[in-house]
Short mmCIF file of C-alpha atoms in Angstrom, two decimals:
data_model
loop_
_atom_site.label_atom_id
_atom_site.label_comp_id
_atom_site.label_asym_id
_atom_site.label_seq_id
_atom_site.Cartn_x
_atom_site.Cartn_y
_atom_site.Cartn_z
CA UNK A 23 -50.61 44.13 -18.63
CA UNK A 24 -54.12 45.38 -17.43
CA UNK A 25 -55.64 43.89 -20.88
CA UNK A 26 -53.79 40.49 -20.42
CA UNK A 27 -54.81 40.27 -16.64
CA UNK A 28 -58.77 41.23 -18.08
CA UNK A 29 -58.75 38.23 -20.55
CA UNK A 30 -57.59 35.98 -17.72
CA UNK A 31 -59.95 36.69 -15.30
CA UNK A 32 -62.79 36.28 -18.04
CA UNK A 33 -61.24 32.99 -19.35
CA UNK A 34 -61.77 31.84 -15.42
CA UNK A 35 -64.88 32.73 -15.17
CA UNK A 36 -65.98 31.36 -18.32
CA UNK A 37 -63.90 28.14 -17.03
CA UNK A 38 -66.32 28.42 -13.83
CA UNK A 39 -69.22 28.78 -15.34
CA UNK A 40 -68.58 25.42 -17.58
CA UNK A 41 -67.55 23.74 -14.94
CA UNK A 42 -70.82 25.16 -12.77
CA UNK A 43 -73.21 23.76 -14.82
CA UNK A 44 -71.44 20.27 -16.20
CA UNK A 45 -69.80 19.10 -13.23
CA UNK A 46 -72.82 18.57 -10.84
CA UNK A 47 -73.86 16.21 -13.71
CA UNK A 48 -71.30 14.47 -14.03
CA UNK A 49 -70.96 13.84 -10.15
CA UNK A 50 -74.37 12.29 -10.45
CA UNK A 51 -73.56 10.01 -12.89
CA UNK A 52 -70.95 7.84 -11.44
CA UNK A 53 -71.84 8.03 -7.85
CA UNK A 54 -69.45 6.96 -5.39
CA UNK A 55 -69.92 3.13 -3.72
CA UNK A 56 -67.84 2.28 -1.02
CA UNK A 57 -67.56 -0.89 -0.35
CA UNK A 58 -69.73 -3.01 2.14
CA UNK A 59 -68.48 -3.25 5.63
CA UNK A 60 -68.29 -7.32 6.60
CA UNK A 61 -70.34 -8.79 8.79
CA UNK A 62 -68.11 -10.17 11.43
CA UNK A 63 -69.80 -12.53 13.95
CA UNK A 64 -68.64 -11.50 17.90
CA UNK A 65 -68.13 -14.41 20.08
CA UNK A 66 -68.19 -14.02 23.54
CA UNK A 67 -64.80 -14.33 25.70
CA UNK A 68 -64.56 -17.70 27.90
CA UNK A 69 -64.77 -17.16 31.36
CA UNK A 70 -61.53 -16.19 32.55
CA UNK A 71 -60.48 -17.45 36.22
CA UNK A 72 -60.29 -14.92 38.67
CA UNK A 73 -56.82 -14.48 40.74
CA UNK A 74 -58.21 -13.25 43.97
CA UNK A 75 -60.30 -16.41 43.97
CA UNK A 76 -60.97 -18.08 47.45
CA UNK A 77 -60.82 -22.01 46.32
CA UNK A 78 -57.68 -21.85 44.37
CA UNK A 79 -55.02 -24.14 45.26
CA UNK A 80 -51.63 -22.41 45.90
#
């Protein structure tokens, strides 16, 4: 069992190792682009009439 356990642990970390040194390269190839954010143009509110007015008509 201890032998079997031994050649799993150094499979891993030959497995790490691999994937230490390729993987960084790989991430730096196909760099991640998100997409542009929209340009959305704001326009202001129109003026809203106020209730507690004094001239409004009831």
């Amino acid at each position: 069992m201890t032998t079997y356990l031994n050649r799993i642990a150094w499979f891993a970390a030959l497995l790490t190792i691999i994937a230490w040194a390729f993987v960084p390269r790989v991430a730096l190839a196909y760099p991640v682009k998100f997409p542009s954010i929209p340009n959305v143009d704001t326009l202001p509110l129109p003026p809203v009439p106020s209730l507690n007015a004094p001239d409004r008509d009831r």
